[in-house]
């Protein structure tokens, strides 16, 4: 089997988020998921909410030790706005929250694990959602900048890699279009405003970061889901272009070029649903692009021109211009219902190299959620997740090919280090290098954890298919 060598100082790490790992140690301030769970437990798989998650708040020291043990050299997590800030308007900090994040950062550094800190991972404070409509409001954008400033002030001396948002398109689609996150609204016009306001929020935070003269770097993490057209017909290709303009290039173009894709603006104008924005704001977006990019990749989109009629009772939605289809013969992760298509990682890398200034970037999430992993436990109690190792090797083989051809990729983070809580899917599918037994919170390294240790030590991966 031939070995693929990765660049020097490559990041071998993993990603999690505050709401998915910590547990609700401070019940005073709730985010939209805390609130939703308190009000409707049936929305969550097996009625499991974010109360305990993987208990990172209490066990961060032991957990970080395990991350060190499996050789991770970097970790991304997020600060929870609700836990760090007590009063969103006066920006009074929560002392316990601040102490916790300080301890986590120090512990990571002590273990030679680079901390990558993200400021927003789907977790809008409920109070701001209720009072102002969350990202619908530009006032909330201002409050977000104030919160970010506090985080830079308190942690910027040690954290050198910051992220403004994880997957900013997700709240747009999940909260305002397809009803998979609270407040479960279907309103395309509002969705468009949320998209604009989050792009603005990211740029404003970057501006603040630079004004403060922080010596570090700041980027954004996007879930890129390339839209592959069903055929080479003009109609199918146009459908895929519009899907890309809305779901991928909206944030990619603003993050790297500081402007929205022309195709997107053209369509929104034509349909009379363009955001409410000002020239001054567009200037801020133009002038405050990212230092680096994180790419979460799980699945592609398969797109065709609409064949069935569009349900106009839903009002305006970008889906008016395209439809998804199941590609015959596609490979599936049956537990998550997502297509497995590792080649897309190569296509994404080439797109960044050729069309996005070859900006430096890393894979910030890639992973495979599997249900019922206990059935793969061996007699020593270790989960033998060879399917996960194969999944990673296959993706890394495509990534390596792109790097050989000049892609500026500096790392690979998986989702996730330790099995964690997954929004409405709760603990259904497990992704970690380390398993969690929910009733006892006992954590055990899986076979993939030993695999990544070796990868990180040698900086080499066994080539897939050879
Ligand atoms: C990404 C999110 C993560 C994580 C992951 C796995 O989109 O950034 O928060 O949850 O997907 O997806 P899921 O938890 O839905 O299975």
Coordinates of N, CA and C in Angstrom, one line a residue, residues 24-202:
X24 N -25.5 22.2 29.6 CA -26.0 23.5 30.0 C -25.6 23.8 31.4
X25 N -24.4 24.2 31.6 CA -24.0 24.5 32.9 C -24.6 25.7 33.5
X26 N -25.0 26.6 32.6 CA -25.6 27.9 33.1 C -27.0 27.9 32.5
X27 N -28.0 27.7 33.3 CA -29.3 27.6 32.7 C -30.0 29.0 32.5
X28 N -29.3 30.1 32.9 CA -30.0 31.4 32.9 C -30.3 31.8 31.5
X29 N -29.3 31.8 30.7 CA -29.4 32.2 29.3 C -29.6 31.0 28.4
X30 N -30.7 31.1 27.6 CA -30.9 29.9 26.7 C -30.7 30.3 25.2
X31 N -30.1 29.4 24.5 CA -30.1 29.6 23.0 C -31.4 29.0 22.4
X32 N -31.6 29.1 21.1 CA -32.8 28.6 20.5 C -33.0 27.1 20.7
X33 N -31.9 26.4 20.8 CA -32.1 24.9 20.9 C -32.5 24.6 22.4
X34 N -31.9 25.3 23.4 CA -32.2 25.1 24.8 C -33.7 25.4 24.9
X35 N -34.1 26.5 24.4 CA -35.5 26.9 24.5 C -36.5 25.9 23.8
X36 N -36.1 25.5 22.6 CA -36.9 24.6 21.8 C -37.1 23.2 22.6
X37 N -36.0 22.8 23.1 CA -36.0 21.5 23.9 C -36.9 21.6 25.1
X38 N -36.8 22.8 25.8 CA -37.6 22.9 27.0 C -39.1 22.9 26.7
X39 N -39.4 23.3 25.5 CA -40.8 23.4 25.1 C -41.3 22.3 24.3
X40 N -40.5 21.5 23.6 CA -41.0 20.4 22.8 C -39.9 19.3 22.6
X41 N -39.9 18.4 23.6 CA -38.9 17.4 23.6 C -39.1 16.4 22.4
X42 N -40.3 16.4 21.9 CA -40.5 15.4 20.8 C -39.8 15.8 19.5
X43 N -39.3 17.0 19.5 CA -38.6 17.4 18.2 C -37.2 16.8 18.2
X44 N -36.7 16.1 19.3 CA -35.4 15.6 19.4 C -35.3 14.1 19.5
X45 N -34.4 13.5 18.7 CA -34.4 12.0 18.7 C -34.3 11.4 20.1
X46 N -35.2 10.5 20.4 CA -35.3 9.9 21.7 C -35.5 10.9 22.8
X47 N -36.0 12.1 22.5 CA -36.2 13.1 23.5 C -34.9 13.5 24.3
X48 N -33.8 13.4 23.6 CA -32.5 13.8 24.2 C -32.1 15.2 23.8
X49 N -32.0 16.1 24.8 CA -31.7 17.5 24.5 C -30.2 17.8 24.8
X50 N -29.9 19.1 24.9 CA -28.5 19.6 25.0 C -28.1 19.7 26.5
X51 N -28.9 19.2 27.4 CA -28.6 19.4 28.9 C -27.2 18.9 29.3
X52 N -26.8 17.7 28.8 CA -25.6 17.2 29.3 C -24.6 17.1 28.1
X53 N -25.1 16.9 26.9 CA -24.2 16.7 25.8 C -23.1 15.7 26.1
X54 N -21.8 16.1 25.8 CA -20.8 15.1 26.2 C -20.0 15.6 27.4
X55 N -20.7 16.5 28.2 CA -20.2 16.9 29.5 C -18.9 17.6 29.5
X56 N -18.6 18.3 28.4 CA -17.3 18.9 28.2 C -17.0 20.0 29.3
X57 N -18.1 20.6 29.8 CA -18.0 21.6 30.8 C -17.3 21.1 32.0
X58 N -17.7 19.9 32.4 CA -17.1 19.3 33.6 C -15.9 18.4 33.3
X59 N -15.8 17.9 32.1 CA -14.7 16.9 31.9 C -13.7 17.4 30.9
X60 N -13.6 18.7 30.7 CA -12.7 19.2 29.6 C -11.2 18.8 29.8
X61 N -10.8 18.7 31.1 CA -9.4 18.3 31.3 C -9.1 16.9 30.8
X62 N -10.0 16.0 31.3 CA -9.8 14.6 30.9 C -10.0 14.4 29.4
X63 N -11.0 15.1 28.9 CA -11.3 15.0 27.4 C -10.1 15.5 26.6
X64 N -9.5 16.7 27.0 CA -8.4 17.2 26.2 C -7.2 16.2 26.3
X65 N -7.0 15.6 27.5 CA -6.0 14.6 27.6 C -6.1 13.5 26.6
X66 N -7.4 13.1 26.4 CA -7.6 12.0 25.4 C -7.3 12.5 24.0
X67 N -7.6 13.8 23.7 CA -7.4 14.3 22.4 C -5.9 14.3 22.1
X68 N -5.1 14.6 23.2 CA -3.7 14.6 23.1 C -3.2 13.1 22.8
X69 N -3.8 12.2 23.5 CA -3.5 10.8 23.4 C -3.7 10.3 22.0
X70 N -4.7 10.8 21.3 CA -4.9 10.3 19.9 C -4.2 11.2 18.9
X71 N -3.3 12.1 19.4 CA -2.4 12.8 18.5 C -3.0 14.0 17.8
X72 N -4.1 14.5 18.2 CA -4.6 15.7 17.6 C -3.7 16.9 17.9
X73 N -3.4 17.7 16.8 CA -2.6 18.9 17.1 C -3.4 20.2 17.0
X74 N -4.7 20.1 16.8 CA -5.5 21.3 16.7 C -7.0 20.9 17.0
X75 N -7.7 21.8 17.6 CA -9.1 21.6 17.9 C -10.0 22.8 17.7
X76 N -11.1 22.6 17.0 CA -12.0 23.8 16.9 C -13.2 23.5 17.7
X77 N -13.5 24.6 18.5 CA -14.8 24.5 19.2 C -15.4 25.9 19.1
X78 N -16.6 26.1 19.7 CA -17.2 27.5 19.6 C -17.5 28.0 21.0
X79 N -17.4 29.3 21.2 CA -17.9 29.9 22.4 C -19.4 30.0 22.2
X80 N -20.1 29.8 23.3 CA -21.5 30.0 23.3 C -21.8 31.5 23.8
X81 N -22.4 32.2 22.9 CA -22.8 33.6 23.2 C -23.6 33.6 24.5
X82 N -24.5 32.7 24.7 CA -25.4 32.6 25.8 C -24.6 32.3 27.1
X83 N -23.4 31.7 27.0 CA -22.7 31.3 28.2 C -21.7 32.3 28.6
X84 N -21.2 33.0 27.6 CA -20.1 33.9 27.8 C -20.6 35.3 28.2
X85 N -21.7 35.7 27.6 CA -22.2 37.0 27.9 C -23.5 36.9 28.7
X86 N -23.5 37.6 29.8 CA -24.7 37.6 30.7 C -25.8 38.5 30.2
X87 N -25.4 39.7 29.8 CA -26.4 40.7 29.3 C -25.9 41.1 27.9
X88 N -26.7 40.7 26.9 CA -26.2 40.9 25.5 C -26.1 42.4 25.1
X89 N -26.9 43.3 25.8 CA -26.9 44.7 25.4 C -25.8 45.5 26.0
X90 N -25.6 45.2 27.3 CA -24.5 45.9 28.0 C -23.1 45.2 27.9
X91 N -23.2 44.0 27.3 CA -22.1 43.1 27.1 C -21.4 42.7 28.4
X92 N -22.1 42.6 29.5 CA -21.6 42.2 30.8 C -21.2 40.7 30.6
X93 N -20.0 40.3 31.0 CA -19.7 38.9 30.8 C -20.1 38.0 31.9
X94 N -20.3 36.8 31.6 CA -20.6 35.8 32.7 C -19.3 35.3 33.2
X95 N -19.0 35.5 34.5 CA -17.7 35.1 35.0 C -17.4 33.6 34.9
X96 N -18.4 32.8 35.2 CA -18.2 31.4 35.1 C -17.9 31.0 33.7
X97 N -18.7 31.5 32.8 CA -18.5 31.2 31.3 C -17.1 31.6 30.9
X98 N -16.7 32.8 31.2 CA -15.4 33.3 30.8 C -14.3 32.5 31.4
X99 N -14.4 32.1 32.7 CA -13.4 31.2 33.3 C -13.3 29.9 32.6
X100 N -14.5 29.3 32.3 CA -14.5 28.0 31.6 C -13.7 28.1 30.3
X101 N -14.0 29.1 29.4 CA -13.3 29.2 28.1 C -11.8 29.5 28.3
X102 N -11.5 30.3 29.3 CA -10.1 30.5 29.6 C -9.4 29.2 30.0
X103 N -10.0 28.4 30.8 CA -9.4 27.1 31.2 C -9.3 26.2 30.1
X104 N -10.3 26.2 29.2 CA -10.2 25.3 28.0 C -9.0 25.7 27.1
X105 N -8.9 27.0 26.9 CA -7.8 27.5 26.0 C -6.5 27.1 26.6
X106 N -6.3 27.4 27.9 CA -5.0 27.1 28.6 C -4.7 25.6 28.6
X107 N -5.7 24.8 28.8 CA -5.5 23.4 28.8 C -5.1 22.8 27.4
X108 N -5.7 23.4 26.4 CA -5.3 23.0 25.0 C -3.9 23.4 24.8
X109 N -3.5 24.6 25.1 CA -2.2 25.1 24.8 C -1.1 24.2 25.6
X110 N -1.5 23.9 26.9 CA -0.6 23.1 27.7 C -0.4 21.7 27.0
X111 N -1.4 21.2 26.3 CA -1.3 19.9 25.6 C -0.8 20.1 24.2
X112 N -0.3 21.2 23.8 CA 0.2 21.5 22.5 C -0.9 21.3 21.4
X113 N -2.1 21.6 21.7 CA -3.2 21.5 20.7 C -3.6 23.0 20.4
X114 N -3.5 23.3 19.1 CA -3.9 24.7 18.7 C -5.4 24.9 18.9
X115 N -5.7 25.9 19.6 CA -7.2 26.2 19.8 C -7.7 27.1 18.6
X116 N -8.7 26.6 18.0 CA -9.4 27.4 16.9 C -10.8 27.8 17.5
X117 N -11.0 29.1 17.6 CA -12.3 29.4 18.3 C -13.3 30.1 17.3
X118 N -14.5 29.5 17.3 CA -15.5 30.0 16.5 C -16.5 30.7 17.3
X119 N -17.1 31.8 16.8 CA -18.0 32.7 17.5 C -19.5 32.3 17.4
X120 N -19.9 31.6 16.4 CA -21.3 31.3 16.3 C -21.5 30.0 15.6
X121 N -22.2 29.1 16.3 CA -22.5 27.8 15.7 C -24.0 27.5 15.9
X122 N -24.8 28.1 15.1 CA -26.3 28.0 15.1 C -27.0 28.4 16.4
X123 N -26.3 28.9 17.4 CA -26.9 29.0 18.7 C -27.3 30.5 19.1
X124 N -28.3 31.0 18.3 CA -28.8 32.3 18.6 C -29.4 32.4 20.0
X125 N -29.0 33.4 20.8 CA -29.6 33.5 22.1 C -31.1 33.7 21.9
X126 N -31.9 33.0 22.7 CA -33.4 33.0 22.5 C -33.9 34.4 22.7
X127 N -33.4 35.1 23.7 CA -33.9 36.4 24.0 C -33.7 37.3 22.8
X128 N -32.7 37.2 22.0 CA -32.5 38.0 20.8 C -33.3 37.6 19.7
X129 N -33.6 36.3 19.6 CA -34.5 35.8 18.6 C -36.0 36.3 18.9
X130 N -36.3 36.2 20.1 CA -37.7 36.7 20.5 C -37.9 38.2 20.4
X131 N -36.9 38.9 20.9 CA -37.1 40.4 20.9 C -36.9 41.0 19.5
X132 N -35.9 40.5 18.8 CA -35.5 41.2 17.6 C -35.6 40.3 16.3
X133 N -35.9 39.0 16.4 CA -35.9 38.2 15.3 C -34.5 37.7 14.9
X134 N -33.6 37.6 15.9 CA -32.2 37.1 15.6 C -31.5 37.8 14.5
X135 N -31.1 37.0 13.5 CA -30.3 37.6 12.4 C -31.2 38.4 11.4
X136 N -32.4 38.4 11.6 CA -33.3 39.3 10.8 C -33.0 40.7 11.1
X137 N -32.3 41.0 12.3 CA -32.2 42.3 12.7 C -30.7 42.8 12.7
X138 N -30.5 44.0 12.2 CA -29.2 44.6 12.1 C -28.7 45.1 13.5
X139 N -29.6 45.3 14.4 CA -29.3 45.6 15.8 C -28.5 44.4 16.4
X140 N -29.1 43.2 16.1 CA -28.4 42.0 16.6 C -27.0 41.8 16.0
X141 N -26.8 42.3 14.8 CA -25.5 42.3 14.1 C -24.5 43.1 15.0
X142 N -25.0 44.3 15.5 CA -24.2 45.2 16.3 C -23.9 44.5 17.6
X143 N -24.9 43.8 18.2 CA -24.6 43.1 19.5 C -23.6 42.0 19.3
X144 N -23.7 41.3 18.2 CA -22.7 40.2 17.9 C -21.3 40.8 17.8
X145 N -21.1 42.0 17.2 CA -19.8 42.6 17.1 C -19.3 42.9 18.5
X146 N -20.2 43.3 19.4 CA -19.8 43.7 20.8 C -19.3 42.4 21.5
X147 N -20.1 41.4 21.3 CA -19.7 40.1 21.9 C -18.4 39.6 21.4
X148 N -18.2 39.7 20.1 CA -16.9 39.2 19.5 C -15.7 40.0 20.1
X149 N -16.0 41.3 20.3 CA -14.9 42.2 20.8 C -14.5 41.7 22.2
X150 N -15.5 41.4 23.0 CA -15.1 40.9 24.3 C -14.3 39.6 24.3
X151 N -14.7 38.7 23.3 CA -14.0 37.5 23.2 C -12.5 37.7 22.8
X152 N -12.3 38.7 21.8 CA -11.0 39.0 21.4 C -10.2 39.6 22.6
X153 N -10.8 40.4 23.3 CA -10.1 41.1 24.5 C -9.7 40.1 25.5
X154 N -10.6 39.1 25.8 CA -10.2 38.2 26.8 C -9.3 37.0 26.4
X155 N -9.5 36.6 25.2 CA -8.8 35.4 24.8 C -7.8 35.6 23.6
X156 N -7.8 36.8 23.1 CA -6.9 37.0 21.9 C -5.4 36.9 22.2
X157 N -5.0 37.0 23.4 CA -3.6 36.9 23.7 C -3.1 35.4 23.4
X158 N -4.0 34.5 23.5 CA -3.6 33.1 23.3 C -4.2 32.4 22.1
X159 N -5.4 32.9 21.7 CA -6.0 32.3 20.5 C -5.6 33.0 19.3
X160 N -5.0 32.3 18.3 CA -4.5 33.0 17.1 C -5.3 32.6 15.9
X161 N -6.3 31.8 16.0 CA -7.1 31.4 14.9 C -8.6 31.5 15.3
X162 N -9.2 32.5 14.7 CA -10.6 32.8 15.0 C -11.5 32.5 13.8
X163 N -12.7 32.2 14.1 CA -13.7 32.0 13.0 C -15.0 32.8 13.4
X164 N -15.5 33.5 12.4 CA -16.7 34.3 12.7 C -18.0 33.4 12.8
X165 N -18.1 32.5 11.8 CA -19.3 31.7 11.7 C -19.0 30.3 11.3
X166 N -19.7 29.3 11.8 CA -19.8 28.0 11.2 C -21.0 27.9 10.4
X167 N -20.8 27.6 9.1 CA -21.9 27.3 8.2 C -23.1 28.3 8.3
X168 N -22.8 29.6 7.9 CA -23.8 30.6 8.0 C -25.0 30.4 7.2
X169 N -24.9 29.5 6.1 CA -26.1 29.3 5.3 C -27.1 28.4 6.1
X170 N -26.7 27.7 7.1 CA -27.6 26.8 7.8 C -28.7 27.5 8.5
X171 N -28.4 28.5 9.3 CA -29.6 29.2 9.9 C -30.5 29.8 8.8
X172 N -30.0 30.2 7.7 CA -30.8 30.8 6.6 C -31.8 29.7 6.2
X173 N -31.3 28.5 5.9 CA -32.2 27.5 5.3 C -33.0 26.7 6.4
X174 N -32.3 26.5 7.6 CA -32.9 25.7 8.6 C -34.0 26.5 9.4
X175 N -33.7 27.7 9.6 CA -34.7 28.5 10.4 C -35.8 29.2 9.6
X176 N -35.4 29.5 8.3 CA -36.3 30.3 7.5 C -36.8 29.7 6.2
X177 N -36.3 28.5 5.9 CA -36.8 27.9 4.6 C -37.3 26.5 4.8
X178 N -36.6 25.6 5.4 CA -37.0 24.2 5.4 C -37.4 23.6 6.8
X179 N -37.5 24.5 7.7 CA -38.1 24.1 9.0 C -37.3 23.0 9.7
X180 N -36.0 23.0 9.8 CA -35.4 22.0 10.7 C -34.7 22.7 11.9
X181 N -34.7 24.0 12.0 CA -34.4 24.6 13.3 C -35.4 25.6 13.7
X182 N -35.6 25.8 15.0 CA -36.5 26.8 15.6 C -36.1 28.2 15.0
X183 N -37.0 29.1 14.6 CA -38.4 29.1 14.8 C -39.3 28.4 13.7
X184 N -38.6 27.6 12.9 CA -39.4 26.8 11.9 C -40.3 27.6 11.0
X185 N -39.7 28.7 10.5 CA -40.4 29.6 9.6 C -40.2 29.3 8.1
X186 N -41.2 29.5 7.3 CA -40.9 29.4 5.8 C -41.2 30.8 5.3
X187 N -40.1 31.5 5.0 CA -40.2 32.8 4.5 C -38.9 33.2 3.8
X188 N -39.0 33.0 2.4 CA -37.8 33.2 1.6 C -37.3 34.7 1.7
X189 N -38.1 35.6 1.8 CA -37.7 37.0 1.9 C -36.9 37.3 3.1
X190 N -37.4 36.7 4.2 CA -36.7 36.9 5.5 C -35.3 36.1 5.4
X191 N -35.4 34.9 4.8 CA -34.2 34.1 4.6 C -33.1 35.0 3.9
X192 N -33.5 35.7 2.9 CA -32.5 36.5 2.1 C -31.9 37.6 3.0
X193 N -32.8 38.2 3.8 CA -32.3 39.2 4.7 C -31.3 38.7 5.8
X194 N -31.6 37.5 6.3 CA -30.7 36.8 7.2 C -29.4 36.5 6.6
X195 N -29.4 36.1 5.3 CA -28.2 35.8 4.6 C -27.3 37.0 4.5
X196 N -28.0 38.1 4.1 CA -27.2 39.4 4.0 C -26.7 39.8 5.3
X197 N -27.5 39.8 6.4 CA -27.1 40.3 7.7 C -26.0 39.4 8.3
X198 N -26.0 38.1 8.0 CA -24.9 37.3 8.5 C -23.6 37.6 7.8
X199 N -23.7 37.8 6.5 CA -22.5 38.2 5.7 C -21.9 39.5 6.3
X200 N -22.8 40.4 6.6 CA -22.4 41.7 7.1 C -21.8 41.6 8.5
X201 N -22.5 40.7 9.3 CA -22.0 40.5 10.7 C -20.5 39.9 10.6
X202 N -20.3 39.0 9.7 CA -19.0 38.4 9.6 C -17.9 39.5 9.2

